[in-house]
Short mmCIF file of C-alpha atoms in Angstrom, two decimals:
data_model
loop_
_atom_site.label_atom_id
_atom_site.label_comp_id
_atom_site.label_asym_id
_atom_site.label_seq_id
_atom_site.Cartn_x
_atom_site.Cartn_y
_atom_site.Cartn_z
CA UNK T 133 3.28 25.43 5.23
CA UNK T 134 3.39 23.77 8.63
CA UNK T 135 2.76 20.42 10.30
CA UNK T 136 0.36 19.87 13.19
CA UNK T 137 -0.47 16.82 15.28
CA UNK T 138 -3.58 15.01 14.03
CA UNK T 139 -5.63 14.34 17.15
CA UNK T 140 -8.47 12.46 15.45
CA UNK T 141 -6.92 9.05 16.22
CA UNK T 142 -6.51 9.11 19.99
CA UNK T 143 -6.21 5.32 20.18
CA UNK T 144 -3.34 5.38 17.69
CA UNK T 145 -1.52 8.18 19.49
CA UNK T 146 -1.92 6.51 22.88
CA UNK T 147 -0.82 3.06 21.72
CA UNK T 148 2.30 4.38 20.02
CA UNK T 149 3.50 5.71 23.37
CA UNK T 150 3.90 2.06 24.45
CA UNK T 151 6.21 1.16 21.56
CA UNK T 152 9.78 2.07 20.72
CA UNK T 153 9.03 2.36 17.01
CA UNK T 154 11.64 1.23 14.46
CA UNK T 155 9.60 1.13 11.27
CA UNK T 156 6.13 1.88 9.95
CA UNK T 157 4.37 1.35 6.63
CA UNK T 158 1.10 2.55 5.14
CA UNK T 159 -0.73 -0.15 3.17
CA UNK T 160 -4.33 -0.93 2.24
CA UNK T 161 -4.49 -4.42 3.75
CA UNK T 162 -8.22 -4.89 3.11
CA UNK T 163 -8.44 -3.12 -0.30
CA UNK T 164 -11.12 -0.71 0.89
CA UNK T 165 -9.37 2.25 -0.74
CA UNK T 166 -7.89 3.76 2.42
CA UNK T 167 -4.31 3.34 3.61
CA UNK T 168 -3.96 1.47 6.90
CA UNK T 169 -0.87 1.59 9.13
CA UNK T 170 1.47 -1.18 10.30
CA UNK T 171 3.96 -0.29 13.06
CA UNK T 172 6.83 -2.43 14.38
CA UNK T 173 9.29 -1.93 17.20
CA UNK T 174 9.90 -2.99 20.79
CA UNK T 175 7.37 -2.72 23.62
CA UNK T 176 8.33 -0.21 26.31
CA UNK T 177 6.76 -2.32 29.05
CA UNK T 178 6.37 -6.03 29.64
CA UNK T 179 3.02 -7.25 28.41
CA UNK T 180 2.75 -4.70 25.60
CA UNK T 181 3.01 -5.63 21.93
CA UNK T 182 5.61 -4.08 19.65
CA UNK T 183 3.73 -4.89 16.43
CA UNK T 184 0.40 -3.19 15.73
CA UNK T 185 -1.94 -2.91 12.75
CA UNK T 186 -4.31 0.08 12.54
CA UNK T 187 -7.33 0.25 10.26
CA UNK T 188 -8.18 3.52 8.49
CA UNK T 189 -11.95 4.05 8.62
CA UNK T 190 -11.87 6.55 5.75
CA UNK T 191 -12.39 9.63 7.92
CA UNK T 192 -8.77 10.04 8.98
CA UNK T 193 -9.18 7.94 12.12
CA UNK T 194 -7.16 4.80 12.82
CA UNK T 195 -8.33 1.94 15.05
CA UNK T 196 -6.18 -0.95 16.22
CA UNK T 197 -7.08 -4.28 14.64
CA UNK T 198 -7.06 -7.24 17.00
CA UNK T 199 -6.60 -10.96 16.24
CA UNK T 200 -5.18 -10.39 12.77
CA UNK T 201 -1.44 -10.75 13.14
CA UNK T 202 0.14 -13.90 14.63
CA UNK T 203 0.00 -13.74 18.44
CA UNK T 204 3.66 -14.66 18.83
CA UNK T 205 4.73 -11.69 16.70
CA UNK T 206 5.55 -9.21 19.47
CA UNK T 207 8.43 -7.15 18.05
CA UNK T 208 10.05 -6.18 14.77
CA UNK T 209 12.83 -4.13 13.25
CA UNK T 210 11.81 -3.49 9.65
CA UNK T 211 8.83 -3.88 7.29
CA UNK T 212 8.55 -4.63 3.58
CA UNK T 213 5.13 -4.84 1.91
CA UNK T 214 4.36 -6.53 -1.42
CA UNK T 215 1.88 -8.88 -3.08
CA UNK T 216 4.34 -11.74 -3.33
CA UNK T 217 1.79 -14.35 -4.49
CA UNK T 218 -0.06 -12.05 -6.92
CA UNK T 219 -3.50 -12.72 -5.44
CA UNK T 220 -4.49 -9.04 -5.24
CA UNK T 221 -3.82 -8.16 -1.60
CA UNK T 222 -0.78 -6.82 0.23
CA UNK T 223 1.44 -9.25 2.13
CA UNK T 224 4.08 -8.33 4.72
CA UNK T 225 7.69 -9.26 5.40
CA UNK T 226 8.95 -8.37 8.90
CA UNK T 227 12.59 -8.50 9.99
CA UNK T 228 12.85 -9.35 13.68
CA UNK T 229 15.04 -7.94 16.42
CA UNK T 230 17.21 -11.07 16.37
CA UNK T 231 17.73 -11.03 12.62
CA UNK T 232 14.94 -13.52 11.90
CA UNK T 233 12.41 -12.91 9.13
CA UNK T 234 8.65 -13.57 9.09
CA UNK T 235 6.61 -13.68 5.90
CA UNK T 236 2.92 -12.97 6.51
CA UNK T 237 0.46 -13.90 3.78
CA UNK T 238 -2.68 -11.79 3.63
CA UNK T 239 -5.70 -14.10 3.28
CA UNK T 240 -8.92 -12.28 2.45
CA UNK T 241 -7.82 -8.75 1.57
CA UNK T 242 -8.79 -9.46 -2.04
CA UNK T 243 -12.46 -9.83 -1.10
CA UNK T 244 -12.66 -6.18 -2.17
CA UNK T 245 -11.86 -5.02 -5.69
CA UNK T 246 -8.48 -3.61 -6.66
CA UNK T 247 -6.32 -2.29 -9.47
CA UNK T 248 -2.69 -3.34 -9.70
CA UNK T 249 -0.57 -1.93 -12.47
CA UNK T 250 3.01 -1.76 -13.68
CA UNK T 251 4.33 1.25 -15.55
CA UNK T 252 6.70 0.71 -18.47
CA UNK T 253 8.72 3.75 -19.46
CA UNK T 254 10.20 4.42 -22.87
CA UNK T 255 13.49 2.70 -23.62
CA UNK T 256 14.92 4.96 -26.27
CA UNK T 257 18.27 6.65 -26.40
CA UNK T 258 20.19 6.63 -23.11
CA UNK T 259 20.27 3.45 -21.02
CA UNK T 260 19.52 5.65 -18.01
CA UNK T 261 15.82 5.83 -18.89
CA UNK T 262 13.29 5.45 -16.06
CA UNK T 263 11.86 2.09 -17.15
CA UNK T 264 9.52 1.59 -14.16
CA UNK T 265 8.31 5.18 -14.04
CA UNK T 266 9.70 5.79 -10.56
CA UNK T 267 8.61 9.25 -9.43
CA UNK T 268 5.56 9.38 -11.70
CA UNK T 269 2.23 10.36 -10.14
CA UNK T 270 -0.74 8.01 -10.54
CA UNK T 271 -4.31 9.11 -9.77
CA UNK T 272 -7.42 6.94 -9.85
CA UNK T 273 -11.12 7.76 -9.65
CA UNK T 274 -13.76 5.12 -8.86
CA UNK T 275 -17.15 6.61 -8.08
CA UNK T 276 -16.71 8.87 -5.07
CA UNK T 277 -13.29 7.39 -4.26
CA UNK T 278 -10.18 9.32 -5.29
CA UNK T 279 -6.61 8.16 -4.65
CA UNK T 280 -3.19 9.46 -5.61
CA UNK T 281 0.25 7.86 -5.30
CA UNK T 282 3.80 8.65 -6.31
CA UNK T 283 5.42 5.58 -7.87
CA UNK T 284 8.26 4.24 -5.68
CA UNK T 285 8.41 0.63 -6.90
CA UNK T 286 7.54 -1.32 -10.07
CA UNK T 287 3.97 -2.24 -8.99
CA UNK T 288 1.29 0.30 -8.04
CA UNK T 289 -1.68 -1.02 -6.05
CA UNK T 290 -5.06 0.63 -5.39
CA UNK T 291 -7.91 -0.87 -3.37
CA UNK T 292 -11.41 -0.04 -4.63
CA UNK T 293 -13.57 -1.45 -1.85
CA UNK T 294 -16.95 -2.68 -3.17
CA UNK T 295 -16.64 -0.62 -6.38
CA UNK T 296 -16.46 -3.03 -9.31
CA UNK T 297 -14.53 -0.70 -11.60
CA UNK T 298 -12.64 2.57 -11.85
CA UNK T 299 -13.69 5.31 -14.28
CA UNK T 300 -10.22 6.62 -15.05
CA UNK T 301 -6.55 6.36 -14.14
CA UNK T 302 -4.29 9.33 -14.84
CA UNK T 303 -0.51 8.99 -15.01
CA UNK T 304 1.71 12.05 -14.88
CA UNK T 305 5.09 10.81 -16.08
CA UNK T 306 8.28 12.33 -14.76
CA UNK T 307 8.78 14.18 -18.06
CA UNK T 308 5.54 16.07 -17.39
CA UNK T 309 3.45 14.22 -20.00
CA UNK T 310 0.00 13.07 -18.77
CA UNK T 311 -1.58 9.80 -19.88
CA UNK T 312 -5.16 8.67 -19.22
CA UNK T 313 -6.68 5.19 -19.05
CA UNK T 314 -10.48 5.14 -19.16
CA UNK T 315 -12.42 2.26 -17.59
CA UNK T 316 -9.39 0.07 -16.82
CA UNK T 317 -9.82 -3.56 -15.88
CA UNK T 318 -10.04 -4.49 -12.20
CA UNK T 319 -8.91 -7.46 -10.11
CA UNK T 320 -6.06 -8.13 -12.51
CA UNK T 321 -2.54 -6.97 -13.35
CA UNK T 322 -2.35 -4.06 -15.80
CA UNK T 323 0.72 -3.03 -17.77
CA UNK T 324 0.70 0.56 -19.05
CA UNK T 325 3.39 1.64 -21.48
CA UNK T 326 4.47 5.24 -21.76
CA UNK T 327 3.46 6.95 -24.98
CA UNK T 328 5.36 9.68 -26.80
CA UNK T 329 2.58 12.26 -26.52
CA UNK T 330 0.12 12.94 -23.74
CA UNK T 331 -3.55 12.08 -23.95
CA UNK T 332 -6.31 14.62 -23.51
CA UNK T 333 -6.17 16.63 -20.28
CA UNK T 334 -8.09 15.08 -17.43
CA UNK T 335 -8.17 16.43 -13.90
CA UNK T 336 -9.22 14.21 -11.04
CA UNK T 337 -10.64 15.82 -7.93
CA UNK T 338 -10.87 14.17 -4.52
CA UNK T 339 -14.36 13.81 -3.03
CA UNK T 340 -15.06 14.82 0.26
CA UNK T 341 -14.00 -6.77 7.95
CA UNK T 342 -10.91 -7.55 8.87
CA UNK T 343 -8.99 -10.42 7.28
CA UNK T 344 -6.46 -12.90 8.63
CA UNK T 345 -2.74 -12.81 8.17
CA UNK T 346 -1.11 -16.20 8.31
CA UNK T 347 2.56 -16.77 9.04
CA UNK T 348 4.49 -18.68 6.40
CA UNK T 349 7.93 -20.28 6.60
CA UNK T 350 10.66 -18.56 4.63
CA UNK T 351 11.79 -20.54 1.61
CA UNK T 352 15.36 -20.28 0.33
CA UNK T 353 15.37 -20.13 -3.45
CA UNK T 354 17.93 -22.28 -5.23
CA UNK T 355 19.32 -21.33 -8.64
#
């Protein structure tokens, strides 16, 4: 195989030339089923912005989103995404160049439907079991929308756009055993436990506006 430059997003490619990029993260900030792109770094020239959010239109093209992020957020060192308040959309934590931290709450991304699930692996035998299913592959089919993710953290999030439900979720656990969930619930947290034997084979095939982020103060938790 080989890699080639994707020239469909000229705006993205041009804007990234103005940033000394330090971190980037794909996330579906509006739950439309397509991964958007958040980039942070330092601007190369005065007047440029080192933090940019690009919307994926579903055709492989990315367009910069204006007036979404706080205006005073002009640079960043590192990104962490998560739904910290469990309201169904992805929030953002950005570490600044000076060591400061900004927590950005996503307000409105949950206007579209979503599926958020946690995998629970078997806890038998060795204590080294993969409890959160890290490395498992999760596929989802909702109408003409197909998505696939490799599990890298305890929670797996899929945006569905206007689709009110998904037909099926397929989990391929790291031991090679498949597991299917038909007509799962949406707009809620799902917990799926690993079973000893796989369910019936099921192959999913892929088929060929903007909400506000608000800046929140960081709260120090006391124990």
